[in-house]
PDB file of C-alpha atoms (C1' of nucleotides) in Angstrom:
ATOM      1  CA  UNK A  28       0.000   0.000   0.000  1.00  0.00           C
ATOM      2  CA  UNK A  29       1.436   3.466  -1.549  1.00  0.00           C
ATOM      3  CA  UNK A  30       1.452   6.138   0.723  1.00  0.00           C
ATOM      4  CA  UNK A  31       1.935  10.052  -0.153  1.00  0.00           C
ATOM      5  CA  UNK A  32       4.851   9.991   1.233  1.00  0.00           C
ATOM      6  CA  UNK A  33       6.733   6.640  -1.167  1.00  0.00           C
ATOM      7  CA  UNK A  34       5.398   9.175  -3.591  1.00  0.00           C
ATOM      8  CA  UNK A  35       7.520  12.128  -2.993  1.00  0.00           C
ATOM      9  CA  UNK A  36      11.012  10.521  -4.031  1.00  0.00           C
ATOM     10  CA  UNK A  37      13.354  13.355  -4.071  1.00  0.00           C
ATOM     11  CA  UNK A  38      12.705  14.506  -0.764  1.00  0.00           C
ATOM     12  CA  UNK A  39      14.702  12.929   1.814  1.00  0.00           C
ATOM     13  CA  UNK A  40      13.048  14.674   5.545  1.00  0.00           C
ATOM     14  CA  UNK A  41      10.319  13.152   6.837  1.00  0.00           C
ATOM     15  CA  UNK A  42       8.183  15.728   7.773  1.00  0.00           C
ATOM     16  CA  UNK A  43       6.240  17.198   5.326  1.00  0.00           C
ATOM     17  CA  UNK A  44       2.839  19.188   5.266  1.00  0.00           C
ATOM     18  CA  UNK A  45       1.309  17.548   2.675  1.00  0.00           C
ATOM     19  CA  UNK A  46      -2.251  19.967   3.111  1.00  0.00           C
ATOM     20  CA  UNK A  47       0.076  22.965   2.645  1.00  0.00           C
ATOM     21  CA  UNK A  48       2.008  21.020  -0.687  1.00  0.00           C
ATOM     22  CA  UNK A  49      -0.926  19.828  -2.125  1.00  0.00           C
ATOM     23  CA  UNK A  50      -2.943  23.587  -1.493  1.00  0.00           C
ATOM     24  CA  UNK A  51      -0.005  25.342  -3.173  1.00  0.00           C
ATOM     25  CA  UNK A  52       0.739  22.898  -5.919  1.00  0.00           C
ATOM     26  CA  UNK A  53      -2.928  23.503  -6.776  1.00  0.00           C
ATOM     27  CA  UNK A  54      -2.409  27.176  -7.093  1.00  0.00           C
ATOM     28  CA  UNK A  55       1.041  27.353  -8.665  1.00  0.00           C
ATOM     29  CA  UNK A  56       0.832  28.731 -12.637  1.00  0.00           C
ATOM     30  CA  UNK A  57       1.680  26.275 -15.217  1.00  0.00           C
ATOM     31  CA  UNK A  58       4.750  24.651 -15.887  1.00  0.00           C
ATOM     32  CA  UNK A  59       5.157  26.580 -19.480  1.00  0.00           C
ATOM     33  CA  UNK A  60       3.903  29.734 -17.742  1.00  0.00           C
ATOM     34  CA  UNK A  61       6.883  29.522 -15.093  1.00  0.00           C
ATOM     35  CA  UNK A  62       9.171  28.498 -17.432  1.00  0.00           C
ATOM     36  CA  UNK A  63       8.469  31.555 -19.869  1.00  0.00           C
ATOM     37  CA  UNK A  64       8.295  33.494 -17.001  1.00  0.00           C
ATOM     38  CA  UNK A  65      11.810  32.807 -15.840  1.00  0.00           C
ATOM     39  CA  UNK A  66      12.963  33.349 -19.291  1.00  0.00           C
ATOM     40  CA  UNK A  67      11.199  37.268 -19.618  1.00  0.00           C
ATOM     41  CA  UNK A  68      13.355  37.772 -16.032  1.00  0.00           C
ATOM     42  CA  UNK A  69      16.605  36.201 -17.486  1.00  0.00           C
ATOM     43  CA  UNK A  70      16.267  38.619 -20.277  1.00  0.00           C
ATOM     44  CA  UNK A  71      16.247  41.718 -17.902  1.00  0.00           C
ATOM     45  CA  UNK A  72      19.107  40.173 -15.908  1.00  0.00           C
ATOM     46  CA  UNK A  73      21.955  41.653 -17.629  1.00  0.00           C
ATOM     47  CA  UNK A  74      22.935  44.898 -16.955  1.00  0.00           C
ATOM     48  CA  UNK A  75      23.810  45.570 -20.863  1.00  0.00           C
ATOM     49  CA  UNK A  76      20.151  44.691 -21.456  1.00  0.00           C
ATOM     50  CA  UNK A  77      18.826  46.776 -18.763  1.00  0.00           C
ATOM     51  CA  UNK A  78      20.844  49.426 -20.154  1.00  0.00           C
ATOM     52  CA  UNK A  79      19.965  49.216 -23.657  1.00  0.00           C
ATOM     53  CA  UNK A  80      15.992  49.298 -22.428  1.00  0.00           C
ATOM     54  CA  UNK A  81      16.212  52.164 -20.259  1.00  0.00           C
ATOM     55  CA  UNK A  82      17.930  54.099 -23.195  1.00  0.00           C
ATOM     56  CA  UNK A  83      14.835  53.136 -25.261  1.00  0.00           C
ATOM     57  CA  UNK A  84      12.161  53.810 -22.882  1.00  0.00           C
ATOM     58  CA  UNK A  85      13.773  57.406 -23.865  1.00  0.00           C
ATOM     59  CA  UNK A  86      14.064  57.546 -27.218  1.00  0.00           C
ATOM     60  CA  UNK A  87      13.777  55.956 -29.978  1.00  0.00           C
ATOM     61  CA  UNK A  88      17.923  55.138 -31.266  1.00  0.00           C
ATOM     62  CA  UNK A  89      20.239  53.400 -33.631  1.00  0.00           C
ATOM     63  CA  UNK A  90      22.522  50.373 -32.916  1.00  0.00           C
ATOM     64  CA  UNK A  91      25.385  53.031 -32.842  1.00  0.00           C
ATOM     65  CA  UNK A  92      23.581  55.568 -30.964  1.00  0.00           C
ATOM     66  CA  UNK A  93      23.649  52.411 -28.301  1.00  0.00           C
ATOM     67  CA  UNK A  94      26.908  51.527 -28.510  1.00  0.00           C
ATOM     68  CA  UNK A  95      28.111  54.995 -28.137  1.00  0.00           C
ATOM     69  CA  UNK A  96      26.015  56.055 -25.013  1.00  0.00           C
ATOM     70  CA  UNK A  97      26.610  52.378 -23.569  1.00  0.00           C
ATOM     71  CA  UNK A  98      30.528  53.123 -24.517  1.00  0.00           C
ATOM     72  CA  UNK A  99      30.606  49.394 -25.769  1.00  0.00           C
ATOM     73  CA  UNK A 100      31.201  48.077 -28.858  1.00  0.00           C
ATOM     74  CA  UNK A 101      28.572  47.832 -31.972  1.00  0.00           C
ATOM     75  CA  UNK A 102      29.076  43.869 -32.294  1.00  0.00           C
ATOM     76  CA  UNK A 103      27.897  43.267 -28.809  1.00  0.00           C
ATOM     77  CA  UNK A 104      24.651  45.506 -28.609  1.00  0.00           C
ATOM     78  CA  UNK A 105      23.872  43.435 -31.778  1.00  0.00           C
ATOM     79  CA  UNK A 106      24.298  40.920 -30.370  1.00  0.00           C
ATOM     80  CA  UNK A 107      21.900  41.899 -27.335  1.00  0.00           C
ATOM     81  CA  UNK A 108      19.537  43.473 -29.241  1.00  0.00           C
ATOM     82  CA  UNK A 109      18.731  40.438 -31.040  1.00  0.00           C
ATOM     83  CA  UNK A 110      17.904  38.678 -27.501  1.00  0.00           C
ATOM     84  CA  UNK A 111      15.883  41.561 -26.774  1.00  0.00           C
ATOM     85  CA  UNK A 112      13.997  41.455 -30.495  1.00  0.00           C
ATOM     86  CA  UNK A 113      13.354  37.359 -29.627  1.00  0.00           C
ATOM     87  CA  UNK A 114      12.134  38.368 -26.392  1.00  0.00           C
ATOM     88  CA  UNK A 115       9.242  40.836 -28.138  1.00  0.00           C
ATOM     89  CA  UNK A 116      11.043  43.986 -25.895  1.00  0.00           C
ATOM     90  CA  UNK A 117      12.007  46.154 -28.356  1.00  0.00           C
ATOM     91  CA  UNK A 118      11.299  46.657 -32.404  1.00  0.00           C
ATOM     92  CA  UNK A 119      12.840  48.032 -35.438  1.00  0.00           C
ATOM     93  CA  UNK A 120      12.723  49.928 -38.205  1.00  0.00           C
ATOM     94  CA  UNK A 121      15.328  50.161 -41.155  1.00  0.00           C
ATOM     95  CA  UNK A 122      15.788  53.865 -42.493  1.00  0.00           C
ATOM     96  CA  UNK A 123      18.580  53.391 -45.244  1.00  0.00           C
ATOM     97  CA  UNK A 124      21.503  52.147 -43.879  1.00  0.00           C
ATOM     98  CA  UNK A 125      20.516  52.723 -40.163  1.00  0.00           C
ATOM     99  CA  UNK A 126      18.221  50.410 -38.045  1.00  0.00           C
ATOM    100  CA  UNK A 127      16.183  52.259 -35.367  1.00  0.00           C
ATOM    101  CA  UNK A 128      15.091  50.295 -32.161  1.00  0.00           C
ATOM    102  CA  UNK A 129      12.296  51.206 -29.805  1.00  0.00           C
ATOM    103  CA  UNK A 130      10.700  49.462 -27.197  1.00  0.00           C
ATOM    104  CA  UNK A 131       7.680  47.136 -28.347  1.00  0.00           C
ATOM    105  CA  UNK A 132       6.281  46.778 -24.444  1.00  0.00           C
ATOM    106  CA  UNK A 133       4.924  49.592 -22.506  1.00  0.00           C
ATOM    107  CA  UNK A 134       4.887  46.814 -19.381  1.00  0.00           C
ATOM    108  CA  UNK A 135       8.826  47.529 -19.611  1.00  0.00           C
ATOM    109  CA  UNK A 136       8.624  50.500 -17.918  1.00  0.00           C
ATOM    110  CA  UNK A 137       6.462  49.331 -15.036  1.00  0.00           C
ATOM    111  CA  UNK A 138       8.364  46.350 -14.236  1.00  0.00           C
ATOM    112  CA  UNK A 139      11.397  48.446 -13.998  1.00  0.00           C
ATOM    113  CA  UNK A 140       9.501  50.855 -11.692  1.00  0.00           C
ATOM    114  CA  UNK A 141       8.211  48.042  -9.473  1.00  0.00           C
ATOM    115  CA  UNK A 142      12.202  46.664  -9.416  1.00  0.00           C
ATOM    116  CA  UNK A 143      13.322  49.908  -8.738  1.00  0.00           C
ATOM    117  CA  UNK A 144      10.715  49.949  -5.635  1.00  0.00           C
ATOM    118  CA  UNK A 145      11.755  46.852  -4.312  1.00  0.00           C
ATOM    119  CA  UNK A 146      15.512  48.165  -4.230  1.00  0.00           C
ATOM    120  CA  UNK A 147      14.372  51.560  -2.402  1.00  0.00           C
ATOM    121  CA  UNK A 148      12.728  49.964  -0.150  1.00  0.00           C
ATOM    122  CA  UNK A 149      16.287  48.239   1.096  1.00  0.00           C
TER     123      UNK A 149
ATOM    124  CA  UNK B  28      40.842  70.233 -30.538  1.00  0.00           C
ATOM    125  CA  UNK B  29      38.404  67.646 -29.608  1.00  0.00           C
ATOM    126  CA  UNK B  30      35.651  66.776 -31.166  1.00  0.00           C
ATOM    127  CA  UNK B  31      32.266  64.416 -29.074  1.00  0.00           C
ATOM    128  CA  UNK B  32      33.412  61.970 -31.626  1.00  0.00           C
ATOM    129  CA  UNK B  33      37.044  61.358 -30.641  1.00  0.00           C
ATOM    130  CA  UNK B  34      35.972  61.218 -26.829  1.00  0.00           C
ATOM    131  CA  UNK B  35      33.778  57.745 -28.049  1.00  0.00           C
ATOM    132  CA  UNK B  36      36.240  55.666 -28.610  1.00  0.00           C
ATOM    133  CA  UNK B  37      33.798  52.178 -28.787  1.00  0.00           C
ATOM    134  CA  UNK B  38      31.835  53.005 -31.688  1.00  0.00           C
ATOM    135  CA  UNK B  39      33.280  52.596 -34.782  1.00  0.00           C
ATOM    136  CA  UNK B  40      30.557  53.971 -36.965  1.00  0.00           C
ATOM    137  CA  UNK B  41      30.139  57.413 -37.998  1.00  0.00           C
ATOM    138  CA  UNK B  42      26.884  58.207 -37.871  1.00  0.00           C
ATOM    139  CA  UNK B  43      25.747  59.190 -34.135  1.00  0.00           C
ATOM    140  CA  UNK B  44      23.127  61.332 -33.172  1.00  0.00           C
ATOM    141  CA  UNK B  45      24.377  63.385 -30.536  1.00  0.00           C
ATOM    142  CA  UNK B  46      22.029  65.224 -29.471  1.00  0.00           C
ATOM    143  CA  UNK B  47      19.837  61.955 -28.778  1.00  0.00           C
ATOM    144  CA  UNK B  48      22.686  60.373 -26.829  1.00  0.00           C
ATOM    145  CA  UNK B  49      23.217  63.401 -25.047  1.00  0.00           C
ATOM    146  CA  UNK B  50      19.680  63.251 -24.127  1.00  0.00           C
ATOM    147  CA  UNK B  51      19.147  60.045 -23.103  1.00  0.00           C
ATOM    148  CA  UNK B  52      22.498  59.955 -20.999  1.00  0.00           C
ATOM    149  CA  UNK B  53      21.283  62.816 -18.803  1.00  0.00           C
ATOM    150  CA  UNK B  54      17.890  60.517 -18.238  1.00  0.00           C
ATOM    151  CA  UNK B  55      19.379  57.461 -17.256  1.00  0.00           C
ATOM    152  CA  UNK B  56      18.911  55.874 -14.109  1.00  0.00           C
ATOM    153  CA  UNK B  57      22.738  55.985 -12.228  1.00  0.00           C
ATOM    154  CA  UNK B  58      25.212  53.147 -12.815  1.00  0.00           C
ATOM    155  CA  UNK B  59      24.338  51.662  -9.504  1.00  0.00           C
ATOM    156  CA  UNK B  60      20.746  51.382  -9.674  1.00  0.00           C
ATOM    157  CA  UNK B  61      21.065  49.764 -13.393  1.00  0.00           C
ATOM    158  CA  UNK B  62      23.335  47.095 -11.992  1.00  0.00           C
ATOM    159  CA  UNK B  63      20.870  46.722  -8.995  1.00  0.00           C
ATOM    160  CA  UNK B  64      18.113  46.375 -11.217  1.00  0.00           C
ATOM    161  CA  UNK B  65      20.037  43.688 -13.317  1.00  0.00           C
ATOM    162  CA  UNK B  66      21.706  41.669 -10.094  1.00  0.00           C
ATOM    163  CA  UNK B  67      17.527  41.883  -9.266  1.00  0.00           C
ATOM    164  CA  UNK B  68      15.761  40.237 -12.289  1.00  0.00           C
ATOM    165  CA  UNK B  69      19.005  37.909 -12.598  1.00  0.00           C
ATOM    166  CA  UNK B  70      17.378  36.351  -9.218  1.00  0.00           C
ATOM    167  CA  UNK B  71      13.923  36.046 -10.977  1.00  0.00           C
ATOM    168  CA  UNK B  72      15.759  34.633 -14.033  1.00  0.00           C
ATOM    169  CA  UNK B  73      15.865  31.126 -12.874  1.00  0.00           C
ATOM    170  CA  UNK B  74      13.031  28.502 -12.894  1.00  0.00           C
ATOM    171  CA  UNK B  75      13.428  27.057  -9.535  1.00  0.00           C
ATOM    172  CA  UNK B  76      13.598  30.064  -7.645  1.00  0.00           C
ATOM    173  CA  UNK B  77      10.238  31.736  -9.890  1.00  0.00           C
ATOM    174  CA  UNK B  78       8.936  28.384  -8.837  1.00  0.00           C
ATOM    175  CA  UNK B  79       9.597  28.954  -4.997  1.00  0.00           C
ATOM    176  CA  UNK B  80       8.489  32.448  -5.059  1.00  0.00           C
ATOM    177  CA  UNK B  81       5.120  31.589  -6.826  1.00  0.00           C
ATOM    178  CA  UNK B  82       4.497  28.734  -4.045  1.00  0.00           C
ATOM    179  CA  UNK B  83       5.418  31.276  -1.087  1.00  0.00           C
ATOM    180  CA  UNK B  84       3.406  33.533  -2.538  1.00  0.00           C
ATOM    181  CA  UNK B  85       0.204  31.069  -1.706  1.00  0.00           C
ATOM    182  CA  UNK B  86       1.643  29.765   1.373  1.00  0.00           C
ATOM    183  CA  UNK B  87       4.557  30.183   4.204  1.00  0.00           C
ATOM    184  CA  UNK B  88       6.531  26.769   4.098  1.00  0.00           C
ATOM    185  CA  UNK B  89       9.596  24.603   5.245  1.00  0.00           C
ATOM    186  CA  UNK B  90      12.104  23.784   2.809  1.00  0.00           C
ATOM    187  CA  UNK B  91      11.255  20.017   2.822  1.00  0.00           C
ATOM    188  CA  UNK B  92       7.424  21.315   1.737  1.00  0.00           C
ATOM    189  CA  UNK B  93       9.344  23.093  -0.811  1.00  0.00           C
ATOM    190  CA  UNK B  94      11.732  20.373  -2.034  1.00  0.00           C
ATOM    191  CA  UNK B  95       8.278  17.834  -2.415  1.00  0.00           C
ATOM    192  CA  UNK B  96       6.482  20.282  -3.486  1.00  0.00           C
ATOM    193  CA  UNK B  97       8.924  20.868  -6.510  1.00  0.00           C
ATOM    194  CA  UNK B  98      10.430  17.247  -6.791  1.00  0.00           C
ATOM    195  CA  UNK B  99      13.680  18.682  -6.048  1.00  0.00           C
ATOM    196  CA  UNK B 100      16.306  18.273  -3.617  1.00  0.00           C
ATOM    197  CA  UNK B 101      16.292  19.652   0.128  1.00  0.00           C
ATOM    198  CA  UNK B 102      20.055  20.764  -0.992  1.00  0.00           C
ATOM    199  CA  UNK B 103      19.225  22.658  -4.149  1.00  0.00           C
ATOM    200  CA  UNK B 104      16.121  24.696  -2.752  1.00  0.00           C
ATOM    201  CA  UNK B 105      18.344  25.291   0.405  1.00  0.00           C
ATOM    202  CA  UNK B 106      20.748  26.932  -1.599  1.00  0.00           C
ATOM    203  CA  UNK B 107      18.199  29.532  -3.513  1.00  0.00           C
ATOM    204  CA  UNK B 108      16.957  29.997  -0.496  1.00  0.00           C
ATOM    205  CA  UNK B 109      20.243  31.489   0.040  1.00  0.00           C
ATOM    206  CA  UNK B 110      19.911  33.405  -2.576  1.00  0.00           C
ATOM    207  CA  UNK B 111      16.537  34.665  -2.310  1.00  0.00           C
ATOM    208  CA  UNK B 112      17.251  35.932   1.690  1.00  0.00           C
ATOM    209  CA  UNK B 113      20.696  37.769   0.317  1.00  0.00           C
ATOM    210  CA  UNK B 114      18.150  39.109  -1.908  1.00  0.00           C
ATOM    211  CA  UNK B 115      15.566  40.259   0.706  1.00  0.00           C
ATOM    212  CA  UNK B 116      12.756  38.428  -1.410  1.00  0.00           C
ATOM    213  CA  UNK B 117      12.045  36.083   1.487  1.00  0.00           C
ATOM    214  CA  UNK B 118      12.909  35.920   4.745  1.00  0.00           C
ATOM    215  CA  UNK B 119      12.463  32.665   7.193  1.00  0.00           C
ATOM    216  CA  UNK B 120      11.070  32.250  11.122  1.00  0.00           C
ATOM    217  CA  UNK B 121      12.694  28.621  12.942  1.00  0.00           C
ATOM    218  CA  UNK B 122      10.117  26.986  14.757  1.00  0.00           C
ATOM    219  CA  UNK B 123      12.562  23.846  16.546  1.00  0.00           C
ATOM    220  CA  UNK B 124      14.207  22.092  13.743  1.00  0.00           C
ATOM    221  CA  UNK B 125      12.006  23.356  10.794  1.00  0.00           C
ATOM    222  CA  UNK B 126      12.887  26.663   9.307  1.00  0.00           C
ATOM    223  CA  UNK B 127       9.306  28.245   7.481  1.00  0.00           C
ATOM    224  CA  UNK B 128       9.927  30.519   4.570  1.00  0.00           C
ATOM    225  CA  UNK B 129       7.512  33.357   3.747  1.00  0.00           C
ATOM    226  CA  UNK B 130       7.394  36.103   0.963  1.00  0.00           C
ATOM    227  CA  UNK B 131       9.697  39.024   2.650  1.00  0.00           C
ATOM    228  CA  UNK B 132       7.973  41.581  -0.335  1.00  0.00           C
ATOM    229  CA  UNK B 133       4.738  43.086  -2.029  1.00  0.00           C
ATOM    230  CA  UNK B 134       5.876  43.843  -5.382  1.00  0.00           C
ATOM    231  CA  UNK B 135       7.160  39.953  -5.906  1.00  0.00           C
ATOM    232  CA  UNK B 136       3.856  39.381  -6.941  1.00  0.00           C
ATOM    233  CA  UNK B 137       3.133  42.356  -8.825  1.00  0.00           C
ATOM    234  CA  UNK B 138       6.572  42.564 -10.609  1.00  0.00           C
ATOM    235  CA  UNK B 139       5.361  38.675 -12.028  1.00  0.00           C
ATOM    236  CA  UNK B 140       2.087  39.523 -12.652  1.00  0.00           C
ATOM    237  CA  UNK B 141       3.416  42.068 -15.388  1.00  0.00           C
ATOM    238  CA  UNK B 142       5.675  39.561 -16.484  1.00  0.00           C
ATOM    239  CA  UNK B 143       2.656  37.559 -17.181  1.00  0.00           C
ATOM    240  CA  UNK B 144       0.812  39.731 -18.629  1.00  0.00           C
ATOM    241  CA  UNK B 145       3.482  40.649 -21.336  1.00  0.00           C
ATOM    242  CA  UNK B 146       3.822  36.825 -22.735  1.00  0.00           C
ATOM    243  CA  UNK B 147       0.279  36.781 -22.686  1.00  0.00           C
ATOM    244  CA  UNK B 148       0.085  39.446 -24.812  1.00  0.00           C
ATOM    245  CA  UNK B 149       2.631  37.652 -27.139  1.00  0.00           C
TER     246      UNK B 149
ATOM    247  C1'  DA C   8      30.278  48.158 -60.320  1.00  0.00           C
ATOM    248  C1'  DT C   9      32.704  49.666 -56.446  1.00  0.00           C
ATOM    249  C1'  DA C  10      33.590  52.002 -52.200  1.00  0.00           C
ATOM    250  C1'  DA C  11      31.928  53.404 -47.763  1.00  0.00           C
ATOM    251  C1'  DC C  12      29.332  52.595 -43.963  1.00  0.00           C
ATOM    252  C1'  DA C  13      25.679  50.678 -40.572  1.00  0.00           C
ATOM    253  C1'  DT C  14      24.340  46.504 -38.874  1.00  0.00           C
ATOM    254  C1'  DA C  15      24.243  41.369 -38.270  1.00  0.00           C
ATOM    255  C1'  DT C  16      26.287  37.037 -37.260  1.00  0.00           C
ATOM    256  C1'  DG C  17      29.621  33.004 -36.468  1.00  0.00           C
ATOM    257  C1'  DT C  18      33.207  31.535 -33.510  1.00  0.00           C
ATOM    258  C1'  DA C  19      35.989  31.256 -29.529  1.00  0.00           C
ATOM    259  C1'  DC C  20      36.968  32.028 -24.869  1.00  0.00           C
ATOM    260  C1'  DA C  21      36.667  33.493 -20.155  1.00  0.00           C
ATOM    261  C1'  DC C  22      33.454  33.624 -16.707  1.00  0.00           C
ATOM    262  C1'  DT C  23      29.247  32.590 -14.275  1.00  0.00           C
ATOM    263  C1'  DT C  24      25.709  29.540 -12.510  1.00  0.00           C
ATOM    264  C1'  DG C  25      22.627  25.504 -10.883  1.00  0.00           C
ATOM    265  C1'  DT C  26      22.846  21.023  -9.287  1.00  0.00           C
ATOM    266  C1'  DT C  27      24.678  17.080  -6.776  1.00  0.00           C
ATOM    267  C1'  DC C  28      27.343  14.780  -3.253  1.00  0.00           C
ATOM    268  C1'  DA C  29      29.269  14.824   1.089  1.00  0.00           C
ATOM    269  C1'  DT C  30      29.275  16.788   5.337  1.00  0.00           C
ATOM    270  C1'  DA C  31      28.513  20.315   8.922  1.00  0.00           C
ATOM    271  C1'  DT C  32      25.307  22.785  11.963  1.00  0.00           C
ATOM    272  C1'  DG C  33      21.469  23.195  14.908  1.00  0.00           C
ATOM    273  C1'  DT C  34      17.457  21.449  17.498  1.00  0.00           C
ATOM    274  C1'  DA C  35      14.552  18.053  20.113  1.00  0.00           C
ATOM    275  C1'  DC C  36      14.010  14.111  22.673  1.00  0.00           C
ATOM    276  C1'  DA C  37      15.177   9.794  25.011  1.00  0.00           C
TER     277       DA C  37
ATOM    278  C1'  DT D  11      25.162  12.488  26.171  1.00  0.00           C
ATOM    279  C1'  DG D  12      23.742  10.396  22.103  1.00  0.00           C
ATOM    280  C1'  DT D  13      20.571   9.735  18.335  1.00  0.00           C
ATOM    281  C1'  DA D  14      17.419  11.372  14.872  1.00  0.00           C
ATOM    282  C1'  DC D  15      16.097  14.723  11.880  1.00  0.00           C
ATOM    283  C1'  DA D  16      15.654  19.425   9.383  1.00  0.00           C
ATOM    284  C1'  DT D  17      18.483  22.558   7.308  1.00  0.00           C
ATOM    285  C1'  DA D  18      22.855  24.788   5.735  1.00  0.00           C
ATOM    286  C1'  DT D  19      27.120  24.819   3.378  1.00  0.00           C
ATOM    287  C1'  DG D  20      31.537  23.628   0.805  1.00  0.00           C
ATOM    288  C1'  DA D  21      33.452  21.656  -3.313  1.00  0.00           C
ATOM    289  C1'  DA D  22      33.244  20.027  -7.916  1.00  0.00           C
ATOM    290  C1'  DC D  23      31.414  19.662 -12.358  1.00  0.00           C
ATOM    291  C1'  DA D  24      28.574  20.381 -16.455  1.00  0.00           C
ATOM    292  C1'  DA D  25      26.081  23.671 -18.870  1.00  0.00           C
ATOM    293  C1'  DG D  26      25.054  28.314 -20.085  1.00  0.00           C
ATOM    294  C1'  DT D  27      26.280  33.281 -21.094  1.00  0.00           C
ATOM    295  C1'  DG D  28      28.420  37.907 -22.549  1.00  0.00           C
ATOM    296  C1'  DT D  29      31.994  39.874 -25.062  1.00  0.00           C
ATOM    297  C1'  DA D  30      35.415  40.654 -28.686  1.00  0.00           C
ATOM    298  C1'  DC D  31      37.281  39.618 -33.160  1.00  0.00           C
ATOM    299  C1'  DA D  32      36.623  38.686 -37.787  1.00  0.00           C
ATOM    300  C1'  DT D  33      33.648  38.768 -41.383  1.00  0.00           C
ATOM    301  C1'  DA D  34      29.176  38.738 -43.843  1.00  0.00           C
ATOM    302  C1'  DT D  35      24.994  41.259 -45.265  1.00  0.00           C
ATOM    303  C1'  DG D  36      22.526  45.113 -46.823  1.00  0.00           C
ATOM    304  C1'  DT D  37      22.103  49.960 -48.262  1.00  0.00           C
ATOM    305  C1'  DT D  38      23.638  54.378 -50.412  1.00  0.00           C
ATOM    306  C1'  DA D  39      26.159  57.190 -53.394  1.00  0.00           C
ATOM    307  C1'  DT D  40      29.766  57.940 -56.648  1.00  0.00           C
TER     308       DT D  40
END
DNA sequence: ATAACATATGTACACTTGTTCATATGTACA
DNA sequence: TGTACATATGAACAAGTGTACATATGTTAT
């Protein structure tokens, strides 16, 4: 005869609250939704990335603009702009030879303000 | 003489837009707060902790709760635990041998709740 | 067509990070 | 004091990540 507890393999203490497991693992979001989440959060974890989406929330700038204000060089905001383009954050528009990015997320701006909260608040 | 160009070393394009760089510069949050900000998502950037933070978000718990609750091991969640309290996201009562972990912040919630929304919005 | 220039991308490398294993710490109870 | 148990921590390793260098792509103007 199974109980819960044969069922939980990977945890090795023996007490456990199974009510308060089994109420929270019926309220947790979904796997995919955590996992995207997580994702979003890794994209704002570099401060190059941060950076680039602050400038943004500003104006409206090209790759070289970037680079310039950032004082880093043009291959590497490329590079980070692309992760930011995958990630729906910011959008583009050619004009010539020059490629203007702006932010594609007005949520950006929020999130950052709520971050920025958490830090004041020590 | 120098020129703004010469005192950008990183950008080797030609075309800048000074006066946009100039602007945005003077709006930018200050180098601290940016890294801050970064070293803050870089903590939400990780499945297992989201995962955590989402469950104490329902619920205060003991790591073994977490640990079964996730189908991980007491070890691993002890060690974003870690992370999370250095990070002032949670913080922890001991009642005898079990140590209960509970959300230490408001905006956790609110800061994932916009993540949400943006990758529902696609 | 060719040169000049803005941007994108492939590769390589140093560095960081999450997990596991082993073990230490701390608490309760016999 | 000794045992059992919940949690914390150190070390090691595999996997992931950001940057720079070299080079490709795409656009404009001569």
């Amino acid at each position: 005869m199974k109980t819960e507890k044969d069922r939980i393999t990977s945890c090795d203490c023996n007490l456990i609250h199974k009510e308060t497991v089994e109420y929270v693992a019926g309220k947790m979001p979904s796997e995919e939704d955590l996992y995207d989440l997580a994702e979003l959060f890794k994209v704002f974890g570099d401060t190059t990335r941060i950076k680039i989406l602050c400038a943004l929330v500003e104006a409206e700038m090209c790759v070289c603009d970037i680079a310039a204000l950032l004082n880093m060089t043009q291959s590497s905001i490329s590079h980070q702009l692309r992760i930011l383009k995958q990630a729906r954050l910011v959008r583009y528009r050619r004009d010539g030879k020059v490629v203007y990015y702006s932010i594609d997320d007005e949520h950006v701006k929020q999130i950052f303000d709520q971050g920025l909260i958490h830090l004041k608040e020590r």
